[in-house]
XYZ file of C-alpha atoms in Angstrom:
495
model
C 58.557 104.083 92.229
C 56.303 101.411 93.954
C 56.933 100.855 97.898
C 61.104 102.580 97.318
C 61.036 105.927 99.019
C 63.819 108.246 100.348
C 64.430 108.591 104.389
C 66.204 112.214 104.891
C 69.386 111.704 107.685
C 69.933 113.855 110.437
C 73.951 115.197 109.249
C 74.636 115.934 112.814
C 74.159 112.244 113.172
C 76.653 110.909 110.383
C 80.203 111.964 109.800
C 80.593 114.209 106.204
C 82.563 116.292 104.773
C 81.348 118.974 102.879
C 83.387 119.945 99.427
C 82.201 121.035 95.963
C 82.400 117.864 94.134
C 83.930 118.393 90.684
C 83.424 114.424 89.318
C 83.633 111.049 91.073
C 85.194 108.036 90.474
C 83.269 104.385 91.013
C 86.066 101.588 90.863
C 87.433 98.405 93.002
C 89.801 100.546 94.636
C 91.522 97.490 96.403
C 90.949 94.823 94.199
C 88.648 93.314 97.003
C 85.217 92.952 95.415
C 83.374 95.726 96.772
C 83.188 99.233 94.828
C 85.229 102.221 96.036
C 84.308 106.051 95.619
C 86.856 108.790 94.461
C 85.787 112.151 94.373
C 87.652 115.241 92.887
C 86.730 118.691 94.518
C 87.371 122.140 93.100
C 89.617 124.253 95.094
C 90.124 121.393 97.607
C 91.565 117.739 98.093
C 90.107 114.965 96.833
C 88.374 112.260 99.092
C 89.047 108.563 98.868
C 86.019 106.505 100.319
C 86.613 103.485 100.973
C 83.892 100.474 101.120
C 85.685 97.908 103.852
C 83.842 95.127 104.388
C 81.367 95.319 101.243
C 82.335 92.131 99.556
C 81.024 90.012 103.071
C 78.234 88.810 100.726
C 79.911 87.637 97.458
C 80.299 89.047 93.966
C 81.021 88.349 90.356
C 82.753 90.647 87.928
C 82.424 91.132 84.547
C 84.929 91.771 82.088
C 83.182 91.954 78.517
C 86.197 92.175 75.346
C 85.692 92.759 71.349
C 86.781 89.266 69.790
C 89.437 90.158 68.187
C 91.582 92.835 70.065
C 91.785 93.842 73.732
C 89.515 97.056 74.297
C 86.487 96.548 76.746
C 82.806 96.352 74.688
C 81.260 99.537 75.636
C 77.544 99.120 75.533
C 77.342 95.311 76.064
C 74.914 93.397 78.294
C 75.594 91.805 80.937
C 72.890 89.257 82.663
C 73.147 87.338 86.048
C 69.658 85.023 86.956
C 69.169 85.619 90.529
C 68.093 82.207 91.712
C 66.172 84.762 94.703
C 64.678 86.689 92.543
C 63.780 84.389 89.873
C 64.810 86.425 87.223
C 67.898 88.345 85.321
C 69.973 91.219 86.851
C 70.942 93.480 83.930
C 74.438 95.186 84.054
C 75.755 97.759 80.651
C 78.992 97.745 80.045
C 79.242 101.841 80.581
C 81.117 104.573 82.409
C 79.029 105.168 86.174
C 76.443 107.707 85.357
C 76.313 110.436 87.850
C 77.548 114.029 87.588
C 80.585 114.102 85.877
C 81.032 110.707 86.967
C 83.717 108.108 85.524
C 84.296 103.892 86.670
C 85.390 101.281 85.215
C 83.994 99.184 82.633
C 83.340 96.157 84.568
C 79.672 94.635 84.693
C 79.875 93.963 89.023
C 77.189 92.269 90.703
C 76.975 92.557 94.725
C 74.765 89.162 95.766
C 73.701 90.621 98.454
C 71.275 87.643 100.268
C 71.520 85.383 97.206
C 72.148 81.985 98.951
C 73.258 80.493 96.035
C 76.830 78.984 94.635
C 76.606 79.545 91.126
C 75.832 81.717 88.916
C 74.199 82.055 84.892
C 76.275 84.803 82.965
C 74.369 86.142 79.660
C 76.882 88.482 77.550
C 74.744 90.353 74.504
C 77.081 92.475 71.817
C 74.363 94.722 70.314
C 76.533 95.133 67.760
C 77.186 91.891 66.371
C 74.032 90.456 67.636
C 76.146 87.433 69.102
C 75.505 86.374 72.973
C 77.147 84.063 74.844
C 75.674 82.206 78.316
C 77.824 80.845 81.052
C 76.745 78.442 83.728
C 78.188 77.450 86.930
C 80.148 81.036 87.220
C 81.174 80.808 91.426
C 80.332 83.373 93.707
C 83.634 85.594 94.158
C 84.809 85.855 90.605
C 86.249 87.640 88.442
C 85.746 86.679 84.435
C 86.594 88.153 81.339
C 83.997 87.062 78.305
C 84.905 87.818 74.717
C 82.624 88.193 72.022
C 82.185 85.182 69.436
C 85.089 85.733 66.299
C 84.088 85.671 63.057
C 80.108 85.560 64.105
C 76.521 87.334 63.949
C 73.669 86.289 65.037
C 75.283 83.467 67.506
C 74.491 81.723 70.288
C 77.260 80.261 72.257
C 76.485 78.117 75.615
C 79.765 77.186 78.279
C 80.015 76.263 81.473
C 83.081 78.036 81.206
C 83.759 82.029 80.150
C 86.207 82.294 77.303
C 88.854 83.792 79.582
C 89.031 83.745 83.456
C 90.468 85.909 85.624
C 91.241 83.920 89.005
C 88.381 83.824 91.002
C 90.245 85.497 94.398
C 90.483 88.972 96.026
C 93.586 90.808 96.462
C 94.876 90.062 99.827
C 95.706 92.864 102.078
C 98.208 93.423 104.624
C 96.348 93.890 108.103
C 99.625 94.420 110.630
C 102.706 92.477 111.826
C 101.762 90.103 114.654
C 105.466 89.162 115.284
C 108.394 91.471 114.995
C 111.875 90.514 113.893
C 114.652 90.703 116.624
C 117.231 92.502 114.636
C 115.229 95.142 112.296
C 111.896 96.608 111.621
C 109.075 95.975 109.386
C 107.212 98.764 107.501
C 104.031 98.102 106.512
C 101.976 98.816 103.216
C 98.305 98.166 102.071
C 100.027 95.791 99.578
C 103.142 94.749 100.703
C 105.403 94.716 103.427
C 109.680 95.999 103.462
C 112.323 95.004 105.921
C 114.983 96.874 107.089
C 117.566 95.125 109.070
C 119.716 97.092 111.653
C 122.579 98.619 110.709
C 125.370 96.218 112.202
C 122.870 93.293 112.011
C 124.054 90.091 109.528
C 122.478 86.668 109.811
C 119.187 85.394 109.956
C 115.856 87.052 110.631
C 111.718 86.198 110.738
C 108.764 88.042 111.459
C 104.997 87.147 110.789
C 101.946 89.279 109.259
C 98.154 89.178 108.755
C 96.469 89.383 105.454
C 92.711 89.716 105.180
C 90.583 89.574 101.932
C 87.805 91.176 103.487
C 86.206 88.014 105.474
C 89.210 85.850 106.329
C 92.666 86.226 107.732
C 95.529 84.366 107.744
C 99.217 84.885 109.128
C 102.260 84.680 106.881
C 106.213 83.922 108.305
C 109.246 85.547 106.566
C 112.494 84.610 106.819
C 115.133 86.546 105.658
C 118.911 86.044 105.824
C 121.221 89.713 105.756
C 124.688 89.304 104.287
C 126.732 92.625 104.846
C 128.447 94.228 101.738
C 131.489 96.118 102.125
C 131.921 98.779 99.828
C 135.051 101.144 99.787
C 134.165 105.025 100.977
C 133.797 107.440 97.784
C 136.821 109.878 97.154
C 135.773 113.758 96.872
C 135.702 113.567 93.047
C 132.339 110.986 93.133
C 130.860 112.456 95.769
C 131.084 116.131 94.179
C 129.402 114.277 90.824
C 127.350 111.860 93.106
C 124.029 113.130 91.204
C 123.280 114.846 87.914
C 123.233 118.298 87.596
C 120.167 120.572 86.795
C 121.865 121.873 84.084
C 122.843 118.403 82.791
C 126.601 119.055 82.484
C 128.877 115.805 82.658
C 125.536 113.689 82.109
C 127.534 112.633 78.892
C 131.423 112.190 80.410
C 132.623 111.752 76.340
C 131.001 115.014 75.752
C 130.144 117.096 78.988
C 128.152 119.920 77.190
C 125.881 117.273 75.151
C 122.026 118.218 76.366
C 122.548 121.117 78.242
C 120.316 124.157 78.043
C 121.034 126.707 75.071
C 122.871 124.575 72.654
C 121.419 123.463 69.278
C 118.936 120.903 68.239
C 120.852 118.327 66.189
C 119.675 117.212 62.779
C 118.779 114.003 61.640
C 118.123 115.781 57.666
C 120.053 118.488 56.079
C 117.891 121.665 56.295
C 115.804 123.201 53.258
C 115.365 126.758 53.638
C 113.953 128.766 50.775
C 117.139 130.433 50.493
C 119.669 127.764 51.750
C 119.814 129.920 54.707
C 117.304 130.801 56.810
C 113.914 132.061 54.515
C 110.921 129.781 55.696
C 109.765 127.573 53.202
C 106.370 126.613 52.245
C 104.940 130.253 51.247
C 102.856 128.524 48.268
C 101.722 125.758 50.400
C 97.873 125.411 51.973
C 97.347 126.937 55.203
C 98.408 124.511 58.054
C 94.854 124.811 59.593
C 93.486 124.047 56.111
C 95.694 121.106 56.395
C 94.410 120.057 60.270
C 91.057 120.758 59.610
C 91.114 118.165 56.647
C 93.184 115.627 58.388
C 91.271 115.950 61.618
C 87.666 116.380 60.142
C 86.286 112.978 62.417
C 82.534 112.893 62.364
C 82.372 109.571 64.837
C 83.808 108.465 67.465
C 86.951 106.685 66.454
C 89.370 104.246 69.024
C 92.827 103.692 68.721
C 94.069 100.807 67.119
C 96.676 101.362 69.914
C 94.288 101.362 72.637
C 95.769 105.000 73.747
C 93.424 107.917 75.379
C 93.461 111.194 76.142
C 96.056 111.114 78.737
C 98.895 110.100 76.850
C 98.416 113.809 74.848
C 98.801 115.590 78.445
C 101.891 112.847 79.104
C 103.222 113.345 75.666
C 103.451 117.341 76.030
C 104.922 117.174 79.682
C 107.622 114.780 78.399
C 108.102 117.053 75.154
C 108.272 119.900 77.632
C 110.889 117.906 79.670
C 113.373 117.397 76.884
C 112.225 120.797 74.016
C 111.732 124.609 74.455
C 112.689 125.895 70.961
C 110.582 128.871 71.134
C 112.072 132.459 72.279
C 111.360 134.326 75.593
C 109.238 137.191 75.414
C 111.756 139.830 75.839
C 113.601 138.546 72.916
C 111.102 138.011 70.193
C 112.236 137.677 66.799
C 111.324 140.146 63.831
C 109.743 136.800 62.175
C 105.959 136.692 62.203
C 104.642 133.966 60.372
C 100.641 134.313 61.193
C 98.759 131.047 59.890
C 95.879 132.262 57.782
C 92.475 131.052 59.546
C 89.746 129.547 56.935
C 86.789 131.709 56.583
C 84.126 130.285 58.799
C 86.203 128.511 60.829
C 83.988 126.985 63.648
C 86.513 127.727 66.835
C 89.010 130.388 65.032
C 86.189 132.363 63.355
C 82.854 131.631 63.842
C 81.583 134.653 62.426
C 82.863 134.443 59.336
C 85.187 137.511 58.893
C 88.033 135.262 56.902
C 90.368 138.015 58.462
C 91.810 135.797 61.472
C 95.494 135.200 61.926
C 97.085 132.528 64.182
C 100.098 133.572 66.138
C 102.848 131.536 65.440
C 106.590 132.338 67.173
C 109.201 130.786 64.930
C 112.065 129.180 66.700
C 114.911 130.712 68.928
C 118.060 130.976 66.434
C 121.840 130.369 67.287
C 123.200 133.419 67.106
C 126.649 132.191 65.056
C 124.041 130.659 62.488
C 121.930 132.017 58.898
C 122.590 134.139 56.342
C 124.714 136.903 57.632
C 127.136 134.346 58.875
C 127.140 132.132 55.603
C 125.906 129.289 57.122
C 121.775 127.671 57.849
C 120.065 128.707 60.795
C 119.811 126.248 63.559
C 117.513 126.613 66.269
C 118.185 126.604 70.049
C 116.979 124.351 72.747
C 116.363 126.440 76.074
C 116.048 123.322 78.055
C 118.313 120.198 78.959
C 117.605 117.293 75.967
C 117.603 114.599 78.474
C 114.359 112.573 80.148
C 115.611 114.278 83.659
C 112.508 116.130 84.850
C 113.912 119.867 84.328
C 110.116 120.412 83.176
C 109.510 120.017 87.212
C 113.009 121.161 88.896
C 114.241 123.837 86.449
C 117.596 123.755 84.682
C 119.155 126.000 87.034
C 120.178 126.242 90.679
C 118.120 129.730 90.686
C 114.933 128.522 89.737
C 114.786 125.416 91.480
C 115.748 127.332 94.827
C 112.169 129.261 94.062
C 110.205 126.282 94.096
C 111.869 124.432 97.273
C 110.492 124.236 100.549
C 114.490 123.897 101.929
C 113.132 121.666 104.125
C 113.439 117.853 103.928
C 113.908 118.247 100.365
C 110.323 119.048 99.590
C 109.119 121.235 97.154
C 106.459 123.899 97.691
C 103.097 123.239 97.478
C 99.801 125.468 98.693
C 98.065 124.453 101.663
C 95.176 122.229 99.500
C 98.643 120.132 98.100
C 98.841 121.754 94.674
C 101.395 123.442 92.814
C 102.642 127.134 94.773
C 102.037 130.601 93.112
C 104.517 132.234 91.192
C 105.006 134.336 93.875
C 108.808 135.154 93.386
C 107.837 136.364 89.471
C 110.148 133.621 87.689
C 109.791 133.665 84.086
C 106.094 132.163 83.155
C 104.489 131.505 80.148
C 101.404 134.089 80.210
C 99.184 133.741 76.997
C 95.953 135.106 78.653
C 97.952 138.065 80.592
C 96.573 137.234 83.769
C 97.881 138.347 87.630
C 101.257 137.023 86.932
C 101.577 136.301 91.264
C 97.775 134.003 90.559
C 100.269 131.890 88.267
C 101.381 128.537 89.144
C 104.760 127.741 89.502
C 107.070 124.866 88.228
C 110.545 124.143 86.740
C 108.883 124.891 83.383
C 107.520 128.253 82.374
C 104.845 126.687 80.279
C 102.968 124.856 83.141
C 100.348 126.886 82.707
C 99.258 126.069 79.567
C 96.478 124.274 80.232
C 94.795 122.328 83.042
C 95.728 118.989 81.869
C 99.683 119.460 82.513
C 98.649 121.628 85.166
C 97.584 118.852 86.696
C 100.696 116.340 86.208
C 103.250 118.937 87.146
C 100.806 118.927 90.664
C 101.198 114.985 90.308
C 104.802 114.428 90.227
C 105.416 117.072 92.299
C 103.366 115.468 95.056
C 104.837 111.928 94.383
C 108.618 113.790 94.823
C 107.167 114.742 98.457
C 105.915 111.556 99.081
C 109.500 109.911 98.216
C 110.946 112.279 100.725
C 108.546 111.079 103.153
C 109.092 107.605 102.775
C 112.730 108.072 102.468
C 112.851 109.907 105.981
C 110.289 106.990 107.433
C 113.520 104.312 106.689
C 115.448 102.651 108.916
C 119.215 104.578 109.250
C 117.466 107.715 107.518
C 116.194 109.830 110.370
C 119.138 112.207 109.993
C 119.390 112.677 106.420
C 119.635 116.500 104.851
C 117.845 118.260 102.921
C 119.421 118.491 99.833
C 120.489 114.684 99.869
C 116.457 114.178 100.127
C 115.813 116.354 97.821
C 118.610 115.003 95.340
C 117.194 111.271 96.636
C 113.786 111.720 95.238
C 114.816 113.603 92.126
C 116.520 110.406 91.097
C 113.707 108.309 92.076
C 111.083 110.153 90.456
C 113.261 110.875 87.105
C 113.994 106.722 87.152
């Protein structure tokens, strides 16, 4: 370790919280320069700290790209000479390393007491053996290098990377220094909004600070309000003023289009075994057999798409939002249609018994529908079939009354912000048979399926409360109800 060493702190002295860290997040939380720390607890909030003032001395950021597409080289080098120092800074292109730690995959440099103006930039692809040297990179910067198309082995020397990212910080607001005379100004960390009075038309200004961090500087705003008359609504609009739960009337041609319980529409002709109902596909490999041999990926592979692993949780909460084909427990169907596990299968049976059976529910059925009534089965859709958030409000008044707060058109939450228990009993998905009242609770029964929708059911159903926060914080809103809030930020969080 040479002359480094530790020095222990007195924690009476310094201000912490203590919380059981679950994973931490190392990014440029405000665009500023200067590296920001997330941290995700168990069983608690998470903590936000951020580094204000850290970018006093100067930086340089590194973006490092593949030549040919837009996905970030993991496991590049990144080099800055240190003029100080007298030799090269090294930087990999890597998640933060740290206990379940994550960041982003920017190479950033603080320059601490370097005195210097400019920078040298080495970028070295391990892969391709290509690396390419900038000079004259400024102090403050942000630049995105690519690697050499169509190369190995290269050298490439520029006083310029082969992309730049303008070299300057994102400003942030800092407070209004002048108020207008005839509304009010509500202030963001990004951005500013102003709300005129309510009678007020003509012409308005107000100033505000913005600070990057070292300097400030005041900007004026003038704004000119034009009133709009509109006529009053009649009964009939404001009866239909906002969609129903049950999504009745979203389609005027057709009122019943999408609602809950009516079938799934075609876009084939079906092809039951029997023309009616009988399952096809009896003679066909197991459909494990069939994943296990489509899915068997040795290496890592990336998507040509540049997705990840969040658009899976995204993709089942939105299939959730619009598809429940499956029956309810206390209706189950005589069909069982077990998939056959492989022998040996390493998660479904690792021992080897070749006697495992996947459950598998077959679809609810219209009850007017297969072979006693002459006519193919068609399946039922428990849920609405329109992108309208029923996965987080419920298709009916009864449920969504469970999970409201009745008060400023909030919905319930536990006291650490996350989804509330099932406490009422409402109908919930159980696969593991646990303490039904330890179940979370949401407009979908399936919320529990697993932590990653867990977790965005908890999301947007914080950012509703947040919209009714905001919307109550407006100008001309102080006196607004709870179920126009509540019908307010349903809109705005479906939208």
């Amino acid at each position: 370790m040479g002359k480094s060493g530790l020095r222990k702190l007195d924690p009476a002295k310094a201000s912490l919280m203590f919380f059981d860290g679950r994973g931490v997040f190392i990014f440029d939380y405000e665009e500023d320069g200067d590296l920001d720390v997330f941290i995700a607890n168990n069983a608690n909030r998470p903590v936000l700290y951020r580094n204000v003032g850290g970018n006093s001395n100067g930086y340089i950021r590194v973006k490092v790209l593949e030549a040919s597409v837009n996905r970030e080289s993991y496991g590049a080098h990144v080099f800055m000479y240190s003029p100080r120092l007298e030799k090269e800074i090294i930087r990999e292109v890597r998640s933060a390393s740290g206990f379940s730690a994550q960041g982003e995959y920017v190479a950033h440099f603080g320059l601490g007491s370097e005195t210097a103006d400019t920078f040298r930039i080495r970028v070295y692809w391990p892969v391709t053996n290509n690396t390419r040297i900038i000079h004259n990179v400024r102090r403050r910067s942000s630049v995105t290098v690519r690697d050499i198309w169509g190369h190995r082995n290269a050298v490439e020397e520029t006083t310029t990377p082969s992309e730049s990212v303008p070299g300057c910080t994102r400003l942030l607001v800092k407070e209004v220094t002048r108020a207008p005379e005839h509304g009010q100004v509500v202030v963001g960390p990004k951005h500013v909004t102003y709300y005129p009075d309510a009678e007020f038309s003509g012409e308005d200004s107000f100033n505000y600070a913005v600070s990057d961090g070292v300097g400030t500087a005041v900007a004026t705003v003038n704004v000119k309000v034009n009133k709009l008359e509109t006529p009053a609504p009649s009964p009939d609009q404001l009866s239909e003023k906002f969609a129903r739960l049950d999504a009745v009337n979203n389609n005027p041609t057709h009122p019943e289009c999408g609602k809950p319980f009516m079938p799934l529409q075609r876009l084939l002709p079906p092809a039951y075994d029997d023309g009616f109902d009988a399952p096809t596909g009896s003679n066909r490999s197991s459909p494990r057999v069939i994943s296990n041999v489509v899915c068997d990926q040795r290496t890592d592979v990336y998507s040509k798409a540049s997705l990840n692993d969040f658009h899976m949780h995204f993709g089942q909460m939105l299939a959730h939002d619009t598809d429940f084909a499956t029956p309810y427990a206390n209706f189950l169907t005589t069909d069982n249609l077990g998939i056959p596990i492989p022998e040996g299968d390493p998660w479904f049976d690792p021992h080897g018994s070749g006697k495992e059976i996947m459950r598998f529910r077959r679809s609810g059925i219209l009850q007017t529908s297969g072979k006693l009534h002459g006519t193919p089965r068609e399946q039922i859709n428990k849920v609405t079939a329109f992108i309208d958030l029923s996965m987080m409000y419920g298709c009916d008044d009864g449920r969504a009354q469970v999970l409201r707060t009745l008060e400023n058109g909030k919905l319930k939450h536990q006291s650490n912000d996350i989804l509330d228990f099932n406490t009422k009993e409402v109908t919930n998905l159980n696969l593991l048979n646990g303490p039904r009242d330890k179940m979370l609770v949401s407009g979908d029964n399936r919320v529990n399926v697993q932590p990653g929708l867990i977790a965005l059911h908890t999301l947007w159903s914080r950012e509703h409360n947040l919209i009714c926060d905001e919307l109550l914080q407006q100008p001309g809103n102080e006196n607004m109800d709870d179920e126009t809030l509540f019908q307010h930020a349903r809109v705005f969080g479906s939208g």
